[in-house]
Rosetta silent file (secondary structure, phi, psi, omega in degrees, C-alpha in Angstrom):
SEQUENCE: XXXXXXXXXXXXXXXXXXXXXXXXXXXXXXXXXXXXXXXXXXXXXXXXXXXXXXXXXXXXXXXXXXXXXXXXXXXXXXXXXXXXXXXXXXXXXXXXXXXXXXXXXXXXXXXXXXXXXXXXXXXXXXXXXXXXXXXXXXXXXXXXXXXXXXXXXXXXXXXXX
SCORE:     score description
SCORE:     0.000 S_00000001
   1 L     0.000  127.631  138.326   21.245   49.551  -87.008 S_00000001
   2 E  -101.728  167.774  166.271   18.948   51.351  -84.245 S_00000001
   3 E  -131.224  173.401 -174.448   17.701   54.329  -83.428 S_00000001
   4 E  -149.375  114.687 -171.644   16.084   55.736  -80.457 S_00000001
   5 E  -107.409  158.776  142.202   13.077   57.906  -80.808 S_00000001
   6 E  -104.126  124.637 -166.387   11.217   59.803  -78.430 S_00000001
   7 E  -133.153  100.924 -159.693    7.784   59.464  -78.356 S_00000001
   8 L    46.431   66.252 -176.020    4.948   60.746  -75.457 S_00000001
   9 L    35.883   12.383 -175.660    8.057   60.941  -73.559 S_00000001
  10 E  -108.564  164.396  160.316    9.539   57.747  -73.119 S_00000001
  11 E  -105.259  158.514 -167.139   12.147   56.502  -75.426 S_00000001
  12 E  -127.680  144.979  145.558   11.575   53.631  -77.428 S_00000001
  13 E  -122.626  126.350  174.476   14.236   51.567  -79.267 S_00000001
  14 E   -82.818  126.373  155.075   14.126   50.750  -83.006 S_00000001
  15 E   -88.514   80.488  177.561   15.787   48.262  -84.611 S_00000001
  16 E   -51.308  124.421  170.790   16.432   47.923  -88.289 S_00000001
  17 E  -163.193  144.381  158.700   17.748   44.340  -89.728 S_00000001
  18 E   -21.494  100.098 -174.041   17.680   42.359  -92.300 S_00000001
  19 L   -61.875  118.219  178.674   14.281   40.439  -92.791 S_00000001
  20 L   -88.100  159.206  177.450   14.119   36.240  -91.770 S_00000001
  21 H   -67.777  -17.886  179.273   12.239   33.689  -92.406 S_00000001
  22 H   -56.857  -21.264 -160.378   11.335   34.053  -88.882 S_00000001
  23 H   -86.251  -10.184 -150.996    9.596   37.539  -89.656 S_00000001
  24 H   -63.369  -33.396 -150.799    7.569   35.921  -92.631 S_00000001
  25 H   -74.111  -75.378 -165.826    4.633   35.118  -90.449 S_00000001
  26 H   -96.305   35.513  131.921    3.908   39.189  -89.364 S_00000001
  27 L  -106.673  -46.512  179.896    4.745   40.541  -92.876 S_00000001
  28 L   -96.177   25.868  160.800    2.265   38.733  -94.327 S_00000001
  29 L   -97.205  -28.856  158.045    0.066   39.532  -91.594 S_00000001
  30 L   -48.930  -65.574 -165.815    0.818   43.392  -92.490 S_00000001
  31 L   -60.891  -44.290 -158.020    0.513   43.047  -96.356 S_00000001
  32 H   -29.825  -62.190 -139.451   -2.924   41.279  -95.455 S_00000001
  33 H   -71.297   -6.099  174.912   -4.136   44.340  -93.285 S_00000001
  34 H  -119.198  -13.536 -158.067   -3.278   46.517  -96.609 S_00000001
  35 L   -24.825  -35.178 -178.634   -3.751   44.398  -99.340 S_00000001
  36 L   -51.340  -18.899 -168.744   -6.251   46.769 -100.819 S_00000001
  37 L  -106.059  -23.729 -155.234   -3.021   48.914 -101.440 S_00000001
  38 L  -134.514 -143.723 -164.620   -0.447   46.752 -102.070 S_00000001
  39 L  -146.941  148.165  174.583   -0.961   42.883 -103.511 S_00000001
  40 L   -51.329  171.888  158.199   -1.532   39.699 -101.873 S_00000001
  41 L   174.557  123.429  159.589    1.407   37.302 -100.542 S_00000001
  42 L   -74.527  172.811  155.037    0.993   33.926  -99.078 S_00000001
  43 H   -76.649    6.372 -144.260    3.999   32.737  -97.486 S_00000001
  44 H  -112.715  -17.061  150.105    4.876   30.782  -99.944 S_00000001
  45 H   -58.366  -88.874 -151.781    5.180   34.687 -102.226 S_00000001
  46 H   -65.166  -49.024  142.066    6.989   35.980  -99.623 S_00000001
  47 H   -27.519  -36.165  179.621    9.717   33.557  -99.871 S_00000001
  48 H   -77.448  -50.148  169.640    9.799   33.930 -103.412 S_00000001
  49 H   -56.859    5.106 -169.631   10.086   37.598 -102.945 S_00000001
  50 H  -105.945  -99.431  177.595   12.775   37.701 -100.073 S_00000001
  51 H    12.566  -72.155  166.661   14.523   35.298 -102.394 S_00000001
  52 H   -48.827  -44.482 -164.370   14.443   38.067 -105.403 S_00000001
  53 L   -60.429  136.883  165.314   15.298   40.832 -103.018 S_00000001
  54 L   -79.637  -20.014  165.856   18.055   42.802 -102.822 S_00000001
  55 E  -147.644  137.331  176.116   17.283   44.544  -99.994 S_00000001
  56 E  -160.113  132.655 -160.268   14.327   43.615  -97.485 S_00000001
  57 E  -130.491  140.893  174.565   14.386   45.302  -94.141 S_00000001
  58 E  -123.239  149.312 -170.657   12.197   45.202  -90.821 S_00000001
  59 E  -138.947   88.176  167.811   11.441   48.043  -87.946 S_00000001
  60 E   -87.533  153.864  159.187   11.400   45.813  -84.487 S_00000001
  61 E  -148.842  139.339  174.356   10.382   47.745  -81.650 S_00000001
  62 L    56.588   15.772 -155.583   10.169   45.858  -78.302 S_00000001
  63 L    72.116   17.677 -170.836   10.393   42.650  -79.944 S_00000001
  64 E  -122.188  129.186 -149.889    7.565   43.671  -82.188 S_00000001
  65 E   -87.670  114.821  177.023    7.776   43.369  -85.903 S_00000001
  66 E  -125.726   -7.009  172.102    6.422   47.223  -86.979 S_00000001
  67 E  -147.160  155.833  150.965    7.398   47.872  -90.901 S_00000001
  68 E  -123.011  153.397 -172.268    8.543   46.097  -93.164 S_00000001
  69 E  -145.395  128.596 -167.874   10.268   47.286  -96.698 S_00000001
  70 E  -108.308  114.968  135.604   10.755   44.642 -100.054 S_00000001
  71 E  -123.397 -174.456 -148.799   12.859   45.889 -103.058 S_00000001
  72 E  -162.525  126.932  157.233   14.283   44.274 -105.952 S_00000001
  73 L   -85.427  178.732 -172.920   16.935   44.924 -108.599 S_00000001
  74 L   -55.926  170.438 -161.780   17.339   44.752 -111.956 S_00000001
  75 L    31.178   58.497 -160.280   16.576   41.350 -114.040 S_00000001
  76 L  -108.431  133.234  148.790   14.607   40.087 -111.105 S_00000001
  77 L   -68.555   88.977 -169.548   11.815   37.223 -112.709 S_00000001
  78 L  -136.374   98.127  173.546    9.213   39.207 -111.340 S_00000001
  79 L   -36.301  -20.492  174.334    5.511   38.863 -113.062 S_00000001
  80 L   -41.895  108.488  119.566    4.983   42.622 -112.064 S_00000001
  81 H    -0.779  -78.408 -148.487    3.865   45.397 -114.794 S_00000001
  82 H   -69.132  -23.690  169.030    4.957   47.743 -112.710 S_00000001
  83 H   -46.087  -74.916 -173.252    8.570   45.794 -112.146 S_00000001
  84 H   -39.475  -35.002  135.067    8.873   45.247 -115.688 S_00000001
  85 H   -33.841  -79.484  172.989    8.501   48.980 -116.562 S_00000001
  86 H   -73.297   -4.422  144.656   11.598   50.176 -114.846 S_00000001
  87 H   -24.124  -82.154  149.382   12.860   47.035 -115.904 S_00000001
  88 H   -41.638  -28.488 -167.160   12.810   48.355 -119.255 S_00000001
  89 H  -102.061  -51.715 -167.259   13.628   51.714 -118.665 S_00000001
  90 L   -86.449  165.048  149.484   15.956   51.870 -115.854 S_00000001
  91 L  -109.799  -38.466 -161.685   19.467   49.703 -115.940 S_00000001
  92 L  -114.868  109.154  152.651   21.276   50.454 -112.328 S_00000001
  93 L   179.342  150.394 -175.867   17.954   50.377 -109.868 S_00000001
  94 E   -92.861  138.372 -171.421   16.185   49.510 -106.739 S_00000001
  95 E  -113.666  128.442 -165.161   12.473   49.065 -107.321 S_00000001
  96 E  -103.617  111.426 -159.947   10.611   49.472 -104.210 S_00000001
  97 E   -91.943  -54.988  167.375    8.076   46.314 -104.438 S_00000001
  98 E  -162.157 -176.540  158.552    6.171   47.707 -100.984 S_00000001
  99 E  -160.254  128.826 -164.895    6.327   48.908  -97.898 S_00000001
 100 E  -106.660  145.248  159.478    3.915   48.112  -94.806 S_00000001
 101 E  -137.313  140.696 -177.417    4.181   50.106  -91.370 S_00000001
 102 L   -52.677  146.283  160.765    1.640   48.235  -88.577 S_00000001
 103 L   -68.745  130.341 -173.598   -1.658   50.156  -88.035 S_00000001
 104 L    75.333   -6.825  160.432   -1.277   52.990  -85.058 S_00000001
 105 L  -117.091   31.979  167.443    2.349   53.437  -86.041 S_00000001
 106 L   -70.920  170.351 -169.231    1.484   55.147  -89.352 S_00000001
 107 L    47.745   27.293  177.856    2.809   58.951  -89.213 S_00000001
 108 L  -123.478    2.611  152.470    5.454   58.323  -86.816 S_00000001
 109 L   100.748   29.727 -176.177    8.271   58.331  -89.448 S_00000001
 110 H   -70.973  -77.109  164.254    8.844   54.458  -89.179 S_00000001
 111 H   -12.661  -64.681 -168.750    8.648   54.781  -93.176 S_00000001
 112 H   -68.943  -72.691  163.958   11.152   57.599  -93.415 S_00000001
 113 H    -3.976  -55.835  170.970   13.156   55.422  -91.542 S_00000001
 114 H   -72.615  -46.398 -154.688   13.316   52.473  -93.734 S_00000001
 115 H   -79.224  -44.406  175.715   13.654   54.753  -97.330 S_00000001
 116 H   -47.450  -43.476 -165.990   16.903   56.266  -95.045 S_00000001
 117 H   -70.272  -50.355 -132.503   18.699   52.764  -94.059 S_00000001
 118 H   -92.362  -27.032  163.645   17.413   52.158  -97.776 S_00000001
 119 H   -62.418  -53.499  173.590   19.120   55.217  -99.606 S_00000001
 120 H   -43.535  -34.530 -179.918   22.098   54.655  -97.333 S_00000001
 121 H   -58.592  -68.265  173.165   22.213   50.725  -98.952 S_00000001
 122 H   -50.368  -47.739  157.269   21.993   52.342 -102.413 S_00000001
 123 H   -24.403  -77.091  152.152   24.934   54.644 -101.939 S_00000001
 124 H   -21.233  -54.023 -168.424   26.830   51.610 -100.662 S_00000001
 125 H   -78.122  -40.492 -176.053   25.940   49.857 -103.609 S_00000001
 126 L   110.350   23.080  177.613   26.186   52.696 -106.577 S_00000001
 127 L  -115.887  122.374 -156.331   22.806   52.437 -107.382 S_00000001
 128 L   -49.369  -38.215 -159.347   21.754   55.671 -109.461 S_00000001
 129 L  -115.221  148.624  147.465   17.781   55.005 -108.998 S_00000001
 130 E   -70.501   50.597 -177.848   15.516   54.678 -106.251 S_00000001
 131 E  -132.491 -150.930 -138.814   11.993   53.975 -107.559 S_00000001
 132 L   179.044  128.432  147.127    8.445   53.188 -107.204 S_00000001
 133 L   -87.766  165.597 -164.474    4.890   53.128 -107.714 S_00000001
 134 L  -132.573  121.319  150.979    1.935   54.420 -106.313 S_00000001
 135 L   -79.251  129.587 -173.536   -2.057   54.044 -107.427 S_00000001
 136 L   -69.875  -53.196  164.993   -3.226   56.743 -108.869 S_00000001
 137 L  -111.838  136.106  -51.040   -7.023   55.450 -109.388 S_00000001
 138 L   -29.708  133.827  177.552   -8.036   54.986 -106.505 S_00000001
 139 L   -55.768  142.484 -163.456   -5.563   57.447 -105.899 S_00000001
 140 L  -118.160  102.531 -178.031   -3.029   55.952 -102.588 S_00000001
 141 H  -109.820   -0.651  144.243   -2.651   60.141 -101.434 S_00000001
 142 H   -40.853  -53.929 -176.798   -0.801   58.668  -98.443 S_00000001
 143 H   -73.119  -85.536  175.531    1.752   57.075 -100.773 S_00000001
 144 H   -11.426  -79.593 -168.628    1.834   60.337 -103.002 S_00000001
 145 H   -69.325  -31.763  167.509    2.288   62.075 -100.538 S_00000001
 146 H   -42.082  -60.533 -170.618    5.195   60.341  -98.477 S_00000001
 147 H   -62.828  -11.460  176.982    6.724   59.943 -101.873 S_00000001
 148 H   -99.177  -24.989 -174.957    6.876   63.672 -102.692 S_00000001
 149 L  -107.406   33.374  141.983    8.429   64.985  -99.266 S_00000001
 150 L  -146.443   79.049  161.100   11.366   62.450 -100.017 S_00000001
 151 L    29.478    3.597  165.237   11.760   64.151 -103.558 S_00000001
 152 L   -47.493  146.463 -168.674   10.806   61.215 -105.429 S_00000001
 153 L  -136.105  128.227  164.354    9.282   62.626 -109.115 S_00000001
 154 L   -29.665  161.125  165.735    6.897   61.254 -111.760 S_00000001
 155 L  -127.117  -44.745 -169.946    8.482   59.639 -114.642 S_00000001
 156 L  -164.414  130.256 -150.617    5.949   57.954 -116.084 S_00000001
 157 L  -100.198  146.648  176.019    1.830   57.849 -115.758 S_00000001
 158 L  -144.644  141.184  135.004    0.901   54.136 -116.946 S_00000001
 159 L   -69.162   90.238  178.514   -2.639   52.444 -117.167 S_00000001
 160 L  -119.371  130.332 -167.538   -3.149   48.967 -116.381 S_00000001
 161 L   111.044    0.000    0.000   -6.244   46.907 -116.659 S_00000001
């Protein structure tokens, strides 16, 4: 799938595909650069997690790796609280494990991008739920907010730790 944006007047083209072992190297050079937000992964994680996924997507531009997006479906062995929670709760859903967009291409709708290709997937598939977490303390108001102008809605406030 691509798209073609315009941006300071040139066009650029984005490519969406299906994440490789080739990509593993500059996703877990991403999660690093966030970790504070998201959780660690070695490569030796991100294998396990590509492995689990049901859907795990990339945003090339130029030959340059610039988001990445990990979710996971139901019964997944996945050590995760927050997995295990919609686990419980939901039956038919995609759990949105993370999503990374490279530093200097935040705001440029690289995100919005991915959660489209990624709703479009779910459709395709039949699957009723979308969801996801966010920290609340420290609050992630990036994540909040992204997650509110594409209508995602609490469900559930949880404490852990």
């Amino acid at each position: 799938m691509s798209r073609t944006q315009r941006n300071n007047f040139s066009i650029q083209m984005l490519t969406i595909h299906p994440a490789t072992i080739d990509d593993f190297a500059v996703i877990e050079s991403l999660n690093n650069s966030v970790v504070n937000l998201t959780s660690p992964m070695d490569a030796e994680r991100i294998q396990q997690l590509h492995a689990m996924s049901s859907y795990h997507r990339v945003i090339v531009q130029d030959s340059q790796l610039m988001a990445f997006l990990l979710v996971l479906g139901p019964d997944c062995d996945y050590n995760s609280v927050n997995y295990q929670w919609f686990d419980q709760h939901y039956d038919n859903f995609a759990y949105i494990d993370r999503i990374v967009v490279r530093d200097g291409s935040r705001g440029r709708g690289l995100g919005t991008l991915l959660y489209e290709n990624l709703f479009a997937w779910a459709i395709s598939q039949q699957i009723g739920n979308i969801v996801c977490e966010y920290n609340v303390e420290p609050l992630n108001e990036a994540s909040r907010k992204f997650h509110n102008t594409l209508g995602f809605q609490e469900v559930s406030l949880e404490r852990i730790g």
